[in-house]
Short mmCIF file of C-alpha atoms and ligand atoms in Angstrom, two decimals:
data_model
loop_
_atom_site.label_atom_id
_atom_site.label_comp_id
_atom_site.label_asym_id
_atom_site.label_seq_id
_atom_site.Cartn_x
_atom_site.Cartn_y
_atom_site.Cartn_z
CA UNK A 1110 117.60 -27.62 151.69
CA UNK A 1111 117.12 -27.84 147.91
CA UNK A 1112 118.30 -30.96 146.16
CA UNK A 1113 121.09 -30.27 143.70
CA UNK A 1114 121.68 -33.78 142.37
CA UNK A 1115 119.18 -34.42 139.60
CA UNK A 1116 117.55 -37.42 137.99
CA UNK A 1117 116.88 -37.68 134.26
CA UNK A 1118 115.39 -40.62 132.38
CA UNK A 1119 116.02 -41.83 128.86
CA UNK A 1120 113.43 -43.44 126.58
CA UNK A 1121 113.56 -44.66 122.99
CA UNK A 1122 110.84 -44.15 120.35
CA UNK A 1123 108.28 -46.98 120.37
CA UNK A 1124 108.03 -48.95 117.12
CA UNK A 1125 104.35 -49.93 117.25
CA UNK A 1126 101.11 -49.25 119.10
CA UNK A 1127 101.74 -51.86 121.79
CA UNK A 1128 105.21 -50.39 122.46
CA UNK A 1129 103.68 -46.91 122.55
CA UNK A 1130 101.14 -48.01 125.16
CA UNK A 1131 103.96 -49.53 127.20
CA UNK A 1132 105.92 -46.28 127.00
CA UNK A 1133 102.92 -44.31 128.30
CA UNK A 1134 102.43 -46.77 131.20
CA UNK A 1135 106.14 -46.65 132.05
CA UNK A 1136 106.33 -42.86 131.83
CA UNK A 1137 103.28 -42.46 134.08
CA UNK A 1138 104.78 -44.84 136.64
CA UNK A 1139 108.12 -43.01 136.61
CA UNK A 1140 106.51 -39.57 136.81
CA UNK A 1141 106.43 -39.93 140.60
CA UNK A 1142 110.24 -39.91 140.65
CA UNK A 1143 110.10 -36.24 139.58
CA UNK A 1144 112.80 -36.35 136.89
CA UNK A 1145 114.28 -32.97 135.98
CA UNK A 1146 113.76 -33.99 132.35
CA UNK A 1147 113.35 -37.04 130.15
CA UNK A 1148 115.23 -37.62 126.90
CA UNK A 1149 114.25 -39.50 123.73
CA UNK A 1150 116.86 -41.18 121.53
CA UNK A 1151 117.23 -40.52 117.81
CA UNK A 1152 117.90 -43.21 115.23
CA UNK A 1153 120.66 -42.49 112.74
CA UNK A 1154 119.89 -43.14 109.08
CA UNK A 1155 116.20 -42.31 109.31
CA UNK A 1156 115.11 -45.41 111.22
CA UNK A 1157 113.25 -43.70 114.04
CA UNK A 1158 113.41 -39.99 113.29
CA UNK A 1159 109.67 -39.44 113.08
CA UNK A 1160 109.40 -41.83 116.01
CA UNK A 1161 111.48 -39.44 118.11
CA UNK A 1162 109.16 -36.53 117.38
CA UNK A 1163 106.10 -38.70 118.15
CA UNK A 1164 107.57 -39.81 121.48
CA UNK A 1165 108.60 -36.25 122.34
CA UNK A 1166 105.02 -35.09 121.76
CA UNK A 1167 103.59 -37.92 123.80
CA UNK A 1168 105.90 -37.23 126.76
CA UNK A 1169 105.31 -33.48 126.57
CA UNK A 1170 101.56 -34.18 126.72
CA UNK A 1171 102.15 -36.12 129.94
CA UNK A 1172 103.79 -33.00 131.39
CA UNK A 1173 107.49 -33.90 131.14
CA UNK A 1174 110.26 -31.48 130.23
CA UNK A 1175 111.65 -33.36 127.19
CA UNK A 1176 115.12 -33.33 125.65
CA UNK A 1177 115.20 -34.95 122.20
CA UNK A 1178 118.49 -36.49 121.05
CA UNK A 1179 119.70 -35.34 117.62
CA UNK A 1180 122.47 -37.10 115.73
CA UNK A 1181 124.15 -35.46 112.76
CA UNK A 1182 125.38 -38.45 110.71
CA UNK A 1183 123.27 -39.15 107.66
CA UNK A 1184 121.62 -35.69 107.71
CA UNK A 1185 122.17 -32.52 105.73
CA UNK A 1186 122.59 -29.16 107.47
CA UNK A 1187 119.18 -28.10 106.20
CA UNK A 1188 117.52 -31.22 107.62
CA UNK A 1189 119.15 -30.58 110.99
CA UNK A 1190 118.12 -26.92 110.98
CA UNK A 1191 114.53 -27.90 110.18
CA UNK A 1192 114.53 -30.31 113.14
CA UNK A 1193 115.90 -27.58 115.44
CA UNK A 1194 113.25 -25.10 114.30
CA UNK A 1195 110.50 -27.68 114.76
CA UNK A 1196 111.67 -28.43 118.32
CA UNK A 1197 111.90 -24.76 119.16
CA UNK A 1198 108.30 -24.28 118.02
CA UNK A 1199 107.27 -27.21 120.20
CA UNK A 1200 108.68 -25.45 123.26
CA UNK A 1201 111.75 -27.67 123.57
CA UNK A 1202 114.74 -25.96 125.17
CA UNK A 1203 117.11 -28.85 125.84
CA UNK A 1204 118.79 -31.11 123.29
CA UNK A 1205 121.21 -34.05 123.47
CA UNK A 1206 123.60 -33.47 120.52
CA UNK A 1207 125.39 -36.52 119.10
CA UNK A 1208 127.30 -37.68 116.08
CA UNK A 1209 125.37 -40.96 115.95
CA UNK A 1210 126.36 -44.17 114.19
CA UNK A 1211 125.33 -45.06 110.66
CA UNK A 1212 123.69 -48.45 110.23
CA UNK A 1213 125.97 -50.78 108.24
CA UNK A 1214 125.51 -50.43 104.49
CA UNK A 1215 125.12 -46.64 104.67
CA UNK A 1216 128.80 -45.83 104.29
CA UNK A 1217 128.22 -43.30 101.51
CA UNK A 1218 125.57 -41.28 103.34
CA UNK A 1219 127.59 -39.80 106.17
CA UNK A 1220 125.95 -36.37 105.97
CA UNK A 1221 127.51 -32.92 105.97
CA UNK A 1222 128.62 -32.79 109.58
CA UNK A 1223 131.32 -35.16 110.73
CA UNK A 1224 131.44 -34.91 114.51
CA UNK A 1225 129.16 -33.98 117.40
CA UNK A 1226 131.31 -30.85 117.86
CA UNK A 1227 130.14 -29.71 114.37
CA UNK A 1228 126.53 -30.22 115.44
CA UNK A 1229 127.07 -28.25 118.65
CA UNK A 1230 128.54 -25.38 116.55
CA UNK A 1231 125.60 -25.55 114.13
CA UNK A 1232 123.07 -25.41 116.97
CA UNK A 1233 124.81 -22.41 118.55
CA UNK A 1234 125.14 -20.62 115.16
CA UNK A 1235 121.49 -21.19 114.30
CA UNK A 1236 119.69 -20.99 117.64
CA UNK A 1237 122.04 -18.95 119.84
CA UNK A 1238 121.52 -19.81 123.50
CA UNK A 1239 117.98 -21.08 123.09
CA UNK A 1240 118.88 -24.74 123.69
CA UNK A 1241 120.65 -26.23 126.66
CA UNK A 1242 123.00 -28.68 124.91
CA UNK A 1243 123.99 -32.02 126.42
CA UNK A 1244 126.79 -34.03 124.78
CA UNK A 1245 128.04 -37.60 125.23
CA UNK A 1246 131.12 -38.48 127.30
CA UNK A 1247 133.05 -41.76 127.44
CA UNK A 1248 134.83 -42.51 130.75
CA UNK A 1249 136.16 -45.76 129.22
CA UNK A 1250 136.91 -44.13 125.83
CA UNK A 1251 134.77 -44.03 122.68
CA UNK A 1252 135.34 -47.33 120.81
CA UNK A 1253 136.66 -45.58 117.66
CA UNK A 1254 139.04 -43.22 119.46
CA UNK A 1255 142.78 -43.57 118.94
CA UNK A 1256 143.68 -43.07 122.61
CA UNK A 1257 142.20 -41.92 125.91
CA UNK A 1258 144.05 -38.60 125.55
CA UNK A 1259 142.80 -37.78 122.02
CA UNK A 1260 139.28 -38.79 123.00
CA UNK A 1261 139.51 -36.44 125.99
CA UNK A 1262 140.75 -33.62 123.74
CA UNK A 1263 137.87 -34.26 121.33
CA UNK A 1264 135.45 -34.13 124.26
CA UNK A 1265 136.97 -30.84 125.49
CA UNK A 1266 136.67 -29.42 121.96
CA UNK A 1267 132.99 -30.40 121.81
CA UNK A 1268 132.33 -28.69 125.14
CA UNK A 1269 134.20 -25.56 124.05
CA UNK A 1270 131.95 -25.31 120.98
CA UNK A 1271 129.09 -24.61 123.37
CA UNK A 1272 127.81 -27.67 125.26
CA UNK A 1273 126.28 -27.01 128.68
CA UNK A 1274 126.61 -30.44 130.21
CA UNK A 1275 127.45 -34.06 129.43
CA UNK A 1276 125.92 -37.49 129.92
CA UNK A 1277 128.25 -40.49 129.97
CA UNK A 1278 128.12 -43.81 128.19
CA UNK A 1279 127.26 -46.43 130.79
CA UNK A 1280 130.00 -48.08 132.83
CA UNK A 1281 130.19 -50.36 135.87
CA UNK A 1282 133.43 -49.14 137.45
CA UNK A 1283 132.86 -45.92 139.42
CA UNK A 1284 136.56 -45.05 139.35
CA UNK A 1285 136.50 -44.84 135.53
CA UNK A 1286 133.93 -42.05 135.91
CA UNK A 1287 135.75 -40.19 138.72
CA UNK A 1288 139.04 -40.41 136.81
CA UNK A 1289 137.41 -38.99 133.67
CA UNK A 1290 135.82 -36.12 135.64
CA UNK A 1291 139.16 -35.33 137.24
CA UNK A 1292 140.93 -35.25 133.85
CA UNK A 1293 138.27 -32.88 132.50
CA UNK A 1294 138.64 -30.62 135.58
CA UNK A 1295 142.45 -30.61 135.11
CA UNK A 1296 141.81 -29.16 131.65
CA UNK A 1297 139.97 -26.31 133.34
CA UNK A 1298 136.36 -27.25 132.49
CA UNK A 1299 133.67 -27.31 135.16
CA UNK A 1300 130.84 -28.68 132.99
CA UNK A 1301 128.50 -31.08 134.85
CA UNK A 1302 129.15 -34.68 133.76
CA UNK A 1303 126.18 -36.86 134.63
CA UNK A 1304 126.74 -40.62 134.73
CA UNK A 1305 124.54 -42.58 132.32
CA UNK A 1306 123.33 -45.72 134.09
CA UNK A 1307 122.29 -48.94 132.38
CA UNK A 1308 120.16 -51.36 134.39
CA UNK A 1309 120.92 -55.09 134.10
CA UNK A 1310 117.84 -57.00 133.00
CA UNK A 1311 119.09 -59.41 130.35
CA UNK A 1312 122.68 -60.69 130.26
CA UNK A 1313 123.03 -61.67 126.59
CA UNK A 1314 121.66 -58.27 125.50
CA UNK A 1315 124.00 -56.49 127.90
CA UNK A 1316 127.06 -58.46 126.70
CA UNK A 1317 126.25 -57.79 123.04
CA UNK A 1318 125.58 -54.10 123.53
CA UNK A 1319 128.63 -53.59 125.77
CA UNK A 1320 130.89 -55.13 123.10
CA UNK A 1321 129.54 -52.65 120.55
CA UNK A 1322 129.76 -49.50 122.64
CA UNK A 1323 133.00 -50.31 124.44
CA UNK A 1324 131.56 -50.49 127.98
CA UNK A 1325 133.63 -52.80 130.17
CA UNK A 1326 131.82 -55.45 132.17
CA UNK A 1327 134.15 -56.38 135.04
CA UNK A 1328 135.21 -60.05 135.13
CA UNK A 1329 133.45 -60.77 138.43
CA UNK A 1330 130.18 -59.44 136.97
CA UNK A 1331 130.54 -61.53 133.79
CA UNK A 1332 131.18 -64.63 135.89
CA UNK A 1333 128.21 -63.97 138.18
CA UNK A 1334 125.97 -63.40 135.14
CA UNK A 1335 127.25 -66.61 133.52
CA UNK A 1336 126.40 -68.55 136.70
CA UNK A 1337 122.80 -67.36 136.54
CA UNK A 1338 122.30 -68.87 133.05
CA UNK A 1339 118.68 -68.33 132.01
CA UNK A 1340 117.48 -67.57 135.54
CA UNK A 1341 116.07 -64.12 134.76
CA UNK A 1342 114.80 -63.46 138.28
CA UNK A 1343 118.30 -63.92 139.72
CA UNK A 1344 119.83 -61.74 136.97
CA UNK A 1345 117.34 -58.99 137.77
CA UNK A 1346 117.94 -59.23 141.53
CA UNK A 1347 121.72 -59.10 140.96
CA UNK A 1348 121.25 -56.12 138.61
CA UNK A 1349 119.17 -54.20 141.13
CA UNK A 1350 121.78 -54.76 143.83
CA UNK A 1351 124.84 -53.91 141.68
CA UNK A 1352 123.34 -50.93 139.89
CA UNK A 1353 121.74 -49.54 143.06
CA UNK A 1354 125.15 -49.57 144.75
CA UNK A 1355 126.84 -48.07 141.67
CA UNK A 1356 124.35 -45.18 141.61
CA UNK A 1357 124.69 -44.47 145.34
CA UNK A 1358 128.51 -44.59 145.15
CA UNK A 1359 128.42 -42.10 142.28
CA UNK A 1360 126.03 -39.75 144.10
CA UNK A 1361 128.02 -40.02 147.36
CA UNK A 1362 131.21 -39.30 145.40
CA UNK A 1363 129.78 -36.02 144.07
CA UNK A 1364 128.20 -36.88 140.69
CA UNK A 1365 125.78 -34.09 139.72
CA UNK A 1366 122.96 -36.58 139.18
CA UNK A 1367 121.95 -39.80 137.48
CA UNK A 1368 120.77 -40.24 133.87
CA UNK A 1369 118.97 -43.59 133.80
CA UNK A 1370 118.52 -45.63 130.61
CA UNK A 1371 115.01 -46.92 131.33
CA UNK A 1372 114.86 -49.18 128.22
CA UNK A 1373 111.19 -48.08 128.25
CA UNK A 1374 110.44 -50.31 131.23
CA UNK A 1375 109.48 -49.27 134.76
CA UNK A 1376 110.54 -52.35 136.76
CA UNK A 1377 114.31 -51.83 137.01
CA UNK A 1378 113.91 -48.06 137.43
CA UNK A 1379 111.37 -48.48 140.25
CA UNK A 1380 113.46 -51.17 141.96
CA UNK A 1381 116.54 -48.93 142.02
CA UNK A 1382 115.77 -45.22 141.85
CA UNK A 1383 113.35 -44.65 144.78
CA UNK A 1384 115.94 -46.10 147.19
CA UNK A 1385 118.70 -43.67 146.22
CA UNK A 1386 119.50 -40.67 148.34
CA UNK A 1387 120.12 -37.53 146.30
CA UNK A 1388 121.72 -34.52 147.99
P1 FAD B 1149 131.78 -37.49 118.74
O1 FAD B 1149 131.87 -36.64 119.94
O2 FAD B 1149 131.73 -36.84 117.42
O3 FAD B 1149 132.93 -38.55 118.81
C1 FAD B 1149 132.95 -39.69 117.95
C2 FAD B 1149 134.38 -40.16 117.75
O4 FAD B 1149 135.09 -39.22 116.95
C3 FAD B 1149 135.19 -40.30 119.04
O5 FAD B 1149 136.05 -41.40 118.89
C4 FAD B 1149 136.00 -39.00 119.09
O6 FAD B 1149 137.20 -39.15 119.83
C5 FAD B 1149 136.25 -38.75 117.61
N1 FAD B 1149 136.39 -37.33 117.26
C6 FAD B 1149 135.63 -36.30 117.68
N2 FAD B 1149 136.02 -35.15 117.11
C7 FAD B 1149 137.07 -35.46 116.31
C8 FAD B 1149 137.91 -34.70 115.43
N3 FAD B 1149 137.76 -33.38 115.27
N4 FAD B 1149 138.89 -35.36 114.74
C9 FAD B 1149 139.05 -36.69 114.88
N5 FAD B 1149 138.28 -37.46 115.70
C10 FAD B 1149 137.31 -36.85 116.38
N6 FAD B 1149 123.35 -42.64 119.09
C11 FAD B 1149 122.27 -42.45 118.30
O7 FAD B 1149 122.32 -42.77 117.10
N7 FAD B 1149 121.12 -41.89 118.79
C12 FAD B 1149 121.01 -41.50 120.09
O8 FAD B 1149 119.96 -41.01 120.51
C13 FAD B 1149 122.13 -41.69 120.95
N8 FAD B 1149 122.10 -41.27 122.24
C14 FAD B 1149 123.23 -41.38 123.02
C15 FAD B 1149 123.21 -40.87 124.33
C16 FAD B 1149 124.34 -40.94 125.13
C17 FAD B 1149 124.30 -40.35 126.51
C18 FAD B 1149 125.52 -41.57 124.64
C19 FAD B 1149 126.74 -41.69 125.51
C20 FAD B 1149 125.55 -42.07 123.35
C21 FAD B 1149 124.41 -41.98 122.51
N9 FAD B 1149 124.42 -42.44 121.20
C22 FAD B 1149 123.31 -42.27 120.39
C23 FAD B 1149 125.59 -43.13 120.65
C24 FAD B 1149 126.54 -42.17 119.92
O9 FAD B 1149 125.90 -41.63 118.80
C25 FAD B 1149 127.76 -42.98 119.51
O10 FAD B 1149 128.51 -43.34 120.63
C26 FAD B 1149 128.63 -42.35 118.45
O11 FAD B 1149 129.56 -43.33 117.98
C27 FAD B 1149 129.46 -41.16 118.91
O12 FAD B 1149 128.69 -40.07 119.14
P2 FAD B 1149 129.34 -38.76 119.85
O13 FAD B 1149 128.29 -37.74 119.84
O14 FAD B 1149 129.96 -39.14 121.12
O15 FAD B 1149 130.47 -38.44 118.76
#
């Protein structure tokens, strides 16, 4: 029987040679997991744009099917079109289309496109059906949204502009994901919504990042993490256990796959992903 639930892996562009060597080592280790594709994040405001292209090239050379992320804030239409044309020439046929977030202090440079839905429209206008377009979804609501319902409507709008599938912000409560999927289905959309999964390797980093992106860490998890203090080995073991169970619950509940935020490291991915059973 062919497996229908897929695995995809996310990397970020390395900032220096040592980080680049680490990315290559990690990618080679994870190659054995046979991901359907790997994605590379894109820094808003120019921070890592050339880095994304460099990492895309590197991963393509290792034989991966690569999906670059593109965010539209801080870019002109022409800059975005040039990026799309460049990726097309490089044989890329899948893109993760995002609004992005401007770094603080760049308030005046928002760019010509306001929302990810505008970027999806631009990609479809310019490149027709060439790219498979993934968009972001927020089971626990995007932090700037006015309400769950308007955020859902904005998501639906983005899909209707031409997205093929969605990857979620990370979350730790499976029911938040299943509830979101059900609400999307009730609106008549059958787009695959793949859960984005964040491993737990460092509690202070996780707490900081979760505050920014609006991902809820359940109280019992916060308390367990607080108990571990600086004991990194125990944090990692706890993370492997909790995230492994989260992934399997999602797959068993019918998620179309897992999109794993590798953080450019192989340890958490290799401790969790080989043990999962995909249907
Ligand atoms: P949108 O879909 O445009 O939504 C942003 C906000 O605007 C939401 O609150 C939405 O409800 C609201 N909205 C949408 N349309 C309208 C409208 N017409 N009127 C009023 N309000 C509206 N960031 C990066 O910089 N680089 C990356 O590589 C990157 N990768 C990511 C990958 C994934 C899987 C996820 C989940 C996020 C990623 N992000 C990345 C973060 C993302 O850029 C931020 O979360 C950003 O704040 C929102 O991007 P979006 O594409 O979801 O925006």
